[in-house]
Amino acid sequence: MGKQKQQVISRFFAPEPKSPPSTTTRPNPPSPKIAATVTFSPSKRRLTSNITPPRKLPKLLEPSPPSRHQRFLQKLLEPSSPQQPSSSSKPPNYTPLEQQVLDLKAKYPDVLLMVEVGYKYRFFGQDAEHAARVLGIYAHMDHNFLTASVPTFRLNVHVRRLVSAGYKVGVVKQTETAAIKAHGSNRVGPFDRGLSALYTKATLEAAPDLGGGEDGCGGESNYLLCVVDKSVLGEKGISGFDVRVGVVAVEISTGDVVYGEFSDNFLRSALEALVLSFSPAELLLGDPLSKQTVKLLLDFAGPASNVRVERVSRDCFTDGGALAEVMTLYENMCVNSPSDSMQNNDMTENRSQQLVIKEVMNMSDLAVQALALTIRHLKEFGFERILCSGASLRPFSSNTEITLSANTLQQLE
């Protein structure tokens, strides 16, 4: 019994017998039927061999959102864009004095205004900035404008300094006193103010209320020089010149009036010699002017010279308008001149007017245009009567003048 169990156990753990390899072979699968044959030419084979399969691009990592610190730095470093004024924003609330200054500035945009306020003359806005730089005074913000001030008893000194720096200065004074204001209809509002005087470098010495200036504030020459020109290219009988230039130089303080017209070349050598001989304190340019003329005059009136330049249009002086402007001035002077009972004075005035009219009629066309522009400019200052003196009106090319070249004048200096 025990032997039988042992045989059963040994049979259970015995390895399985390997099956003998089968002698039968599997049949080969049938070959596929070829429906068509494809042949490639050598060129096509070369092309197909050069074609490489497209490479798969690696997946890009999605950027992580910026941190709070990075957003703060971006906001801090980005350039600030100008804020558009919103339609709901309220306009600035100007004081009555500031509104008065704005009205005056709109009426005289190219004038540096000195506004009388009590015992001081005040500057507002950009005028205060210029005055602080030239006069060496302190400017500060007051309500809506930058402002600076000087005492009233130093008016002549500060006006001379500003004029010498090349500014056109206007003095705005109070037109009513405190007593008149207290008993008038304008009790609550500001004092009435108006422009009382205009000063430039050429007209300063003729002003009767600005005497006793500081040393070094006035210029050696106070001529006002008006320049106009006309192209003569292509005209017959003129060779070597391209423009005709007309000039009028006025010394306001003495009443000396010099006029002339001449031809000039491309370099404007004759005009340069004339400008250097007069050394004007103020230039009046009658537009339109040629580019070479403008360049020469602007180079002369550079930042270091403090020569003031003003440009005016002469388009209104076509078809004899300039001569009519000049003759109207002298006719008004004859009408407005005070009558005198003495016959000798009447004869002297009539003779003087006849000399002036005769001199004007002999002037060339460009010189008359320059004279008309000068008269219109001097009317702003009330100095147009200076041009009515017949003895002072003389041509530039007279026997009393010595004409030197520009190079000679520069070497003499």
Coordinates of C-alpha atoms in Angstrom, one line a residue:
M1 CA 0.0 0.0 0.0
G2 CA 2.8 2.3 0.9
K3 CA 4.6 1.5 -2.3
Q4 CA 1.6 2.3 -4.4
K5 CA 1.3 5.8 -2.8
Q6 CA 4.9 6.5 -3.5
Q7 CA 4.4 5.7 -7.1
V8 CA 1.4 7.9 -7.3
I9 CA 3.3 10.8 -5.7
S10 CA 6.4 10.3 -7.9
R11 CA 4.2 10.3 -11.0
F12 CA 2.5 13.5 -9.8
F13 CA 5.8 15.3 -9.5
A14 CA 7.5 13.8 -12.6
P15 CA 8.0 16.2 -15.6
E16 CA 5.6 16.0 -18.4
P17 CA 6.8 14.1 -21.4
K18 CA 7.7 16.1 -24.5
S19 CA 5.5 15.6 -27.4
P20 CA 7.3 14.4 -30.5
P21 CA 7.6 17.0 -33.3
S22 CA 5.0 16.8 -35.9
T23 CA 6.1 15.8 -39.3
T24 CA 3.2 17.6 -41.0
T25 CA 4.2 21.0 -42.5
R26 CA 1.9 24.0 -42.9
P27 CA 1.0 24.9 -46.4
N28 CA 2.5 28.2 -47.7
P29 CA 0.1 31.1 -48.0
P30 CA -0.9 32.0 -51.5
S31 CA 1.1 34.8 -53.1
P32 CA -0.9 38.0 -53.6
K33 CA -2.0 38.8 -57.1
I34 CA -0.3 41.8 -58.6
A35 CA -2.9 43.9 -60.4
A36 CA -0.4 46.6 -61.7
T37 CA 3.2 47.2 -61.8
V38 CA 4.7 50.7 -61.0
T39 CA 8.1 51.8 -62.2
F40 CA 10.0 54.9 -61.2
S41 CA 12.5 56.8 -63.3
P42 CA 16.0 57.5 -61.9
S43 CA 15.1 61.2 -61.3
K44 CA 12.0 60.3 -59.3
R45 CA 13.9 57.8 -57.3
R46 CA 16.5 60.5 -56.4
L47 CA 13.7 62.8 -55.3
T48 CA 12.0 60.2 -53.2
S49 CA 15.2 59.3 -51.6
N50 CA 16.0 63.0 -50.7
I51 CA 12.6 63.5 -49.1
T52 CA 12.8 63.3 -45.4
P53 CA 9.8 62.8 -43.2
P54 CA 8.8 65.9 -41.2
R55 CA 10.1 66.1 -37.8
K56 CA 7.7 66.3 -35.0
L57 CA 8.0 69.6 -33.1
P58 CA 8.3 69.3 -29.4
K59 CA 5.3 70.5 -27.4
L60 CA 5.8 74.0 -26.1
L61 CA 5.3 74.4 -22.5
E62 CA 2.4 76.8 -21.7
P63 CA 3.8 79.9 -19.9
S64 CA 2.9 80.1 -16.4
P65 CA 0.9 83.2 -15.3
P66 CA 3.1 86.1 -14.0
S67 CA 3.3 86.4 -10.3
R68 CA 2.1 89.4 -8.4
H69 CA 5.6 90.8 -8.1
Q70 CA 6.2 90.6 -11.9
R71 CA 2.9 92.3 -12.6
F72 CA 3.9 95.1 -10.3
L73 CA 7.2 95.5 -12.0
Q74 CA 5.6 95.6 -15.5
K75 CA 3.1 98.2 -14.3
L76 CA 5.9 100.3 -12.7
L77 CA 8.3 100.1 -15.7
E78 CA 5.8 100.7 -18.6
P79 CA 5.8 104.2 -20.0
S80 CA 3.0 106.4 -18.8
S81 CA 0.6 107.3 -21.5
P82 CA -0.8 110.8 -21.6
Q83 CA -4.2 110.9 -20.0
Q84 CA -7.0 111.9 -22.3
P85 CA -9.1 114.6 -20.8
S86 CA -12.4 113.2 -20.0
S87 CA -15.5 114.9 -21.1
S88 CA -16.8 115.0 -17.6
S89 CA -13.8 116.8 -16.2
K90 CA -14.5 120.3 -15.0
P91 CA -12.6 123.3 -16.5
P92 CA -10.2 125.1 -14.1
N93 CA -11.8 127.6 -11.8
Y94 CA -10.0 130.9 -12.7
T95 CA -9.9 133.9 -10.3
P96 CA -11.2 137.2 -11.7
L97 CA -7.5 138.4 -12.0
E98 CA -6.4 135.3 -13.8
Q99 CA -9.3 135.6 -16.2
Q100 CA -8.3 139.2 -16.9
V101 CA -4.8 138.1 -17.6
L102 CA -6.0 135.3 -20.0
D103 CA -8.0 137.9 -22.0
L104 CA -5.0 140.2 -22.2
K105 CA -2.7 137.3 -23.3
A106 CA -5.1 136.3 -26.0
K107 CA -5.1 139.9 -27.3
Y108 CA -1.3 140.2 -27.2
P109 CA 0.1 136.7 -27.6
D110 CA 3.7 137.7 -28.4
V111 CA 4.1 140.2 -25.6
L112 CA 5.7 139.5 -22.2
L113 CA 3.1 141.2 -19.9
M114 CA 3.9 142.9 -16.6
V115 CA 0.5 143.3 -14.8
E116 CA 0.2 146.0 -12.1
V117 CA -1.4 144.5 -8.9
G118 CA -1.2 146.8 -6.0
Y119 CA 2.4 147.8 -5.3
K120 CA 3.9 145.1 -7.6
Y121 CA 4.1 144.1 -11.2
R122 CA 3.3 140.4 -11.6
F123 CA 4.1 137.9 -14.3
F124 CA 1.9 134.9 -15.0
G125 CA 2.5 131.6 -16.7
Q126 CA 5.3 131.3 -19.2
D127 CA 6.0 135.0 -18.7
A128 CA 6.9 134.3 -15.1
E129 CA 9.3 131.6 -16.1
H130 CA 11.1 133.9 -18.6
A131 CA 11.2 136.8 -16.1
A132 CA 12.6 134.5 -13.3
R133 CA 15.4 133.3 -15.6
V134 CA 16.3 136.8 -16.9
L135 CA 15.8 138.9 -13.7
G136 CA 16.9 136.3 -11.2
I137 CA 13.7 136.4 -9.2
Y138 CA 11.7 133.6 -7.5
A139 CA 8.7 132.1 -9.3
H140 CA 6.0 130.0 -7.5
M141 CA 2.6 128.5 -8.1
D142 CA -0.4 130.6 -7.2
H143 CA -3.8 129.1 -7.9
N144 CA -3.6 128.0 -11.6
F145 CA -0.5 129.8 -12.8
L146 CA 3.2 130.1 -12.1
T147 CA 3.7 133.7 -10.9
A148 CA 6.5 136.1 -10.1
S149 CA 6.6 139.8 -9.1
V150 CA 8.8 142.9 -8.9
P151 CA 8.2 146.2 -7.0
T152 CA 6.7 149.0 -9.0
F153 CA 9.5 151.5 -8.3
R154 CA 11.9 149.2 -10.1
L155 CA 9.9 149.1 -13.3
N156 CA 12.4 150.9 -15.5
V157 CA 15.3 148.6 -14.4
H158 CA 13.4 145.3 -15.0
V159 CA 11.9 146.5 -18.3
R160 CA 15.4 147.3 -19.6
R161 CA 16.7 143.9 -18.6
L162 CA 13.9 142.1 -20.3
V163 CA 14.1 144.2 -23.4
S164 CA 17.9 143.7 -23.6
A165 CA 17.3 139.9 -23.5
G166 CA 15.2 140.3 -26.7
Y167 CA 11.6 140.3 -25.3
K168 CA 8.8 142.5 -26.4
V169 CA 7.5 143.8 -23.0
G170 CA 4.1 145.2 -22.3
V171 CA 3.1 147.1 -19.1
V172 CA -0.5 146.6 -18.0
K173 CA -1.6 149.3 -15.5
Q174 CA -4.7 149.8 -13.5
T175 CA -7.0 152.2 -15.2
E176 CA -9.0 153.1 -12.1
T177 CA -8.1 154.0 -8.6
A178 CA -9.4 152.5 -5.3
A179 CA -11.5 155.6 -4.7
I180 CA -13.2 155.5 -8.1
K181 CA -13.7 151.7 -7.8
A182 CA -15.4 152.1 -4.3
H183 CA -17.9 154.6 -5.7
G184 CA -18.4 153.0 -9.1
S185 CA -20.4 150.1 -10.4
N186 CA -17.4 147.7 -10.3
R187 CA -17.2 147.4 -6.5
V188 CA -16.9 143.6 -6.3
G189 CA -14.9 142.8 -9.4
P190 CA -11.2 143.3 -10.1
F191 CA -9.6 146.6 -11.1
D192 CA -9.9 147.5 -14.7
R193 CA -6.6 147.1 -16.4
G194 CA -5.3 147.8 -19.9
L195 CA -2.0 147.8 -21.9
S196 CA -0.4 151.2 -21.3
A197 CA 3.0 150.8 -23.0
L198 CA 5.0 148.5 -25.3
Y199 CA 8.8 148.4 -25.3
T200 CA 11.3 146.7 -27.5
K201 CA 15.0 147.1 -27.9
A202 CA 14.6 149.6 -30.7
T203 CA 11.9 151.7 -29.1
L204 CA 13.1 151.7 -25.5
E205 CA 15.4 154.8 -25.7
A206 CA 12.5 156.9 -27.1
A207 CA 10.2 156.1 -24.3
P208 CA 9.7 159.2 -22.1
D209 CA 8.9 157.3 -18.9
L210 CA 11.9 154.9 -18.7
G211 CA 14.9 157.1 -18.0
G212 CA 17.9 156.3 -15.9
G213 CA 18.6 152.7 -17.0
E214 CA 21.3 150.6 -15.5
D215 CA 24.7 150.4 -17.2
G216 CA 25.0 147.6 -19.7
C217 CA 21.3 147.2 -20.2
G218 CA 21.0 149.4 -23.3
G219 CA 22.4 148.6 -26.6
E220 CA 25.0 150.6 -28.5
S221 CA 22.8 150.7 -31.6
N222 CA 19.0 151.0 -31.5
Y223 CA 18.2 150.8 -35.2
L224 CA 15.0 149.1 -36.3
L225 CA 15.8 147.5 -39.7
C226 CA 13.0 146.4 -42.1
V227 CA 14.1 144.2 -45.0
V228 CA 12.1 143.1 -48.1
D229 CA 13.3 141.5 -51.3
K230 CA 12.1 140.4 -54.7
S231 CA 13.6 137.8 -57.1
V232 CA 15.0 139.1 -60.4
L233 CA 16.1 135.8 -61.9
G234 CA 15.3 135.7 -65.6
E235 CA 14.9 139.4 -66.0
K236 CA 16.7 141.0 -68.9
G237 CA 19.6 143.3 -68.3
I238 CA 20.4 141.8 -64.9
S239 CA 23.3 139.4 -64.7
G240 CA 25.1 138.1 -61.6
F241 CA 22.3 139.1 -59.2
D242 CA 19.2 137.1 -58.2
V243 CA 17.3 139.5 -55.9
R244 CA 16.5 143.1 -55.3
V245 CA 16.6 144.1 -51.6
G246 CA 14.8 147.0 -50.1
V247 CA 15.6 148.3 -46.6
V248 CA 14.5 151.0 -44.2
A249 CA 16.5 151.7 -41.0
V250 CA 15.0 153.9 -38.3
E251 CA 16.8 155.2 -35.2
I252 CA 13.8 155.8 -32.9
S253 CA 15.6 158.0 -30.3
T254 CA 17.0 160.4 -32.9
G255 CA 14.5 160.2 -35.7
D256 CA 17.2 159.2 -38.3
V257 CA 15.5 157.3 -41.2
V258 CA 17.7 155.7 -43.8
Y259 CA 16.3 153.8 -46.9
G260 CA 17.7 152.1 -49.9
E261 CA 17.3 149.5 -52.6
F262 CA 20.1 147.5 -54.2
S263 CA 20.8 144.2 -56.2
D264 CA 22.5 141.4 -54.4
N265 CA 24.0 138.0 -55.3
F266 CA 23.4 134.5 -54.0
L267 CA 25.7 135.1 -51.0
R268 CA 23.9 138.3 -50.0
S269 CA 27.2 140.0 -49.4
A270 CA 25.8 143.5 -49.9
L271 CA 23.0 142.8 -47.4
E272 CA 25.5 141.4 -44.9
A273 CA 27.6 144.5 -45.1
L274 CA 24.6 146.8 -44.6
V275 CA 23.4 144.8 -41.6
L276 CA 26.9 144.8 -40.0
S277 CA 27.2 148.6 -40.6
F278 CA 23.9 149.3 -38.8
S279 CA 24.0 146.6 -36.1
P280 CA 20.3 146.8 -35.6
A281 CA 18.7 146.0 -32.3
E282 CA 15.5 144.8 -34.0
L283 CA 14.8 143.1 -37.3
L284 CA 11.5 143.4 -39.2
L285 CA 11.2 140.8 -41.9
G286 CA 8.6 141.4 -44.6
D287 CA 7.4 138.0 -45.8
P288 CA 7.7 136.5 -48.3
L289 CA 11.5 136.5 -48.3
S290 CA 14.0 134.3 -50.1
K291 CA 15.6 131.5 -48.2
Q292 CA 19.1 133.0 -48.4
T293 CA 18.0 136.3 -47.1
V294 CA 16.1 134.7 -44.1
K295 CA 19.1 132.5 -43.3
L296 CA 21.5 135.5 -43.3
L297 CA 19.3 137.6 -41.0
L298 CA 18.5 134.8 -38.6
D299 CA 22.2 133.9 -38.3
F300 CA 22.9 137.5 -37.4
A301 CA 20.1 137.5 -34.8
G302 CA 21.4 134.4 -33.1
P303 CA 20.9 133.5 -29.4
A304 CA 24.1 135.4 -28.3
S305 CA 23.1 138.7 -30.0
N306 CA 19.7 139.2 -28.3
V307 CA 18.4 140.8 -31.5
R308 CA 14.7 140.6 -31.6
V309 CA 13.1 139.3 -34.9
E310 CA 9.5 139.9 -36.0
R311 CA 8.0 138.7 -39.2
V312 CA 5.1 140.5 -40.9
S313 CA 3.3 139.9 -44.1
R314 CA 3.4 142.4 -47.0
D315 CA 0.8 140.7 -49.2
C316 CA -1.6 143.6 -48.5
F317 CA 0.8 146.1 -50.2
T318 CA 0.2 144.9 -53.7
D319 CA -1.0 147.2 -56.5
G320 CA 0.2 150.4 -54.8
G321 CA -1.1 149.6 -51.4
A322 CA 2.3 150.5 -49.7
L323 CA 2.4 154.0 -51.2
A324 CA -1.2 154.6 -50.1
E325 CA -0.4 153.5 -46.6
V326 CA 2.5 156.0 -46.4
M327 CA 0.6 158.9 -47.9
T328 CA -2.3 158.3 -45.5
L329 CA 0.1 158.7 -42.6
Y330 CA 1.3 162.1 -43.8
E331 CA -2.2 163.3 -44.7
N332 CA -3.4 162.5 -41.2
M333 CA -0.5 164.3 -39.7
C334 CA -1.4 167.4 -41.7
V335 CA -5.0 167.2 -40.5
N336 CA -4.2 166.5 -36.9
S337 CA -1.4 169.0 -36.6
P338 CA -2.3 171.9 -34.2
S339 CA -3.2 175.1 -35.9
D340 CA -1.0 178.1 -35.2
S341 CA -1.9 181.7 -35.7
M342 CA 1.6 182.6 -36.8
Q343 CA 2.0 182.4 -40.6
N344 CA 5.7 181.6 -40.5
N345 CA 5.0 178.3 -38.6
D346 CA 2.4 177.3 -41.1
M347 CA 4.7 177.9 -44.0
T348 CA 7.4 175.9 -42.2
E349 CA 5.1 173.0 -41.7
N350 CA 3.9 173.0 -45.2
R351 CA 7.4 173.1 -46.6
S352 CA 8.4 170.2 -44.4
Q353 CA 5.4 168.1 -45.5
Q354 CA 6.2 168.9 -49.1
L355 CA 9.8 167.7 -48.7
V356 CA 8.7 164.5 -47.1
I357 CA 6.2 163.8 -49.8
K358 CA 8.7 164.5 -52.5
E359 CA 11.3 162.2 -50.9
V360 CA 8.7 159.4 -50.6
M361 CA 7.7 159.8 -54.2
N362 CA 11.3 159.4 -55.3
M363 CA 11.7 156.2 -53.3
S364 CA 11.8 152.8 -55.1
D365 CA 8.9 150.3 -54.8
L366 CA 10.7 147.9 -52.4
A367 CA 11.8 150.8 -50.2
V368 CA 8.2 152.1 -50.0
Q369 CA 7.0 148.7 -49.0
A370 CA 9.7 148.5 -46.2
L371 CA 8.7 152.0 -45.1
A372 CA 5.0 151.1 -45.0
L373 CA 5.8 148.0 -42.8
T374 CA 7.8 150.2 -40.5
I375 CA 5.0 152.7 -40.1
R376 CA 2.5 149.9 -39.3
H377 CA 4.9 148.4 -36.8
L378 CA 5.6 151.8 -35.0
K379 CA 1.9 152.5 -34.7
E380 CA 1.7 149.9 -32.0
F381 CA 4.1 152.0 -29.9
G382 CA 2.8 155.4 -30.9
F383 CA 6.0 156.4 -32.6
E384 CA 4.8 156.8 -36.2
R385 CA 5.2 160.6 -36.0
I386 CA 9.0 160.1 -36.0
L387 CA 8.9 159.3 -39.7
C388 CA 7.3 162.7 -40.5
S389 CA 10.6 164.7 -40.3
G390 CA 11.7 165.5 -43.8
A391 CA 15.3 166.3 -42.8
S392 CA 15.9 162.9 -41.4
L393 CA 14.7 160.9 -44.4
R394 CA 17.8 160.2 -46.5
P395 CA 19.0 157.4 -48.9
F396 CA 21.7 155.0 -47.7
S397 CA 24.0 155.5 -50.7
S398 CA 24.6 159.2 -50.0
N399 CA 27.9 161.1 -49.7
T400 CA 27.9 160.8 -45.9
E401 CA 28.2 157.0 -46.0
I402 CA 31.3 154.9 -46.5
T403 CA 30.4 151.4 -47.9
L404 CA 32.7 148.7 -46.7
S405 CA 32.5 145.0 -47.3
A406 CA 31.3 142.6 -44.6
N407 CA 34.7 141.0 -44.3
T408 CA 36.3 144.4 -43.7
L409 CA 33.8 145.3 -41.0
Q410 CA 34.4 142.0 -39.2
Q411 CA 38.2 142.5 -39.3
L412 CA 37.9 146.0 -38.0
E413 CA 35.8 144.7 -35.0

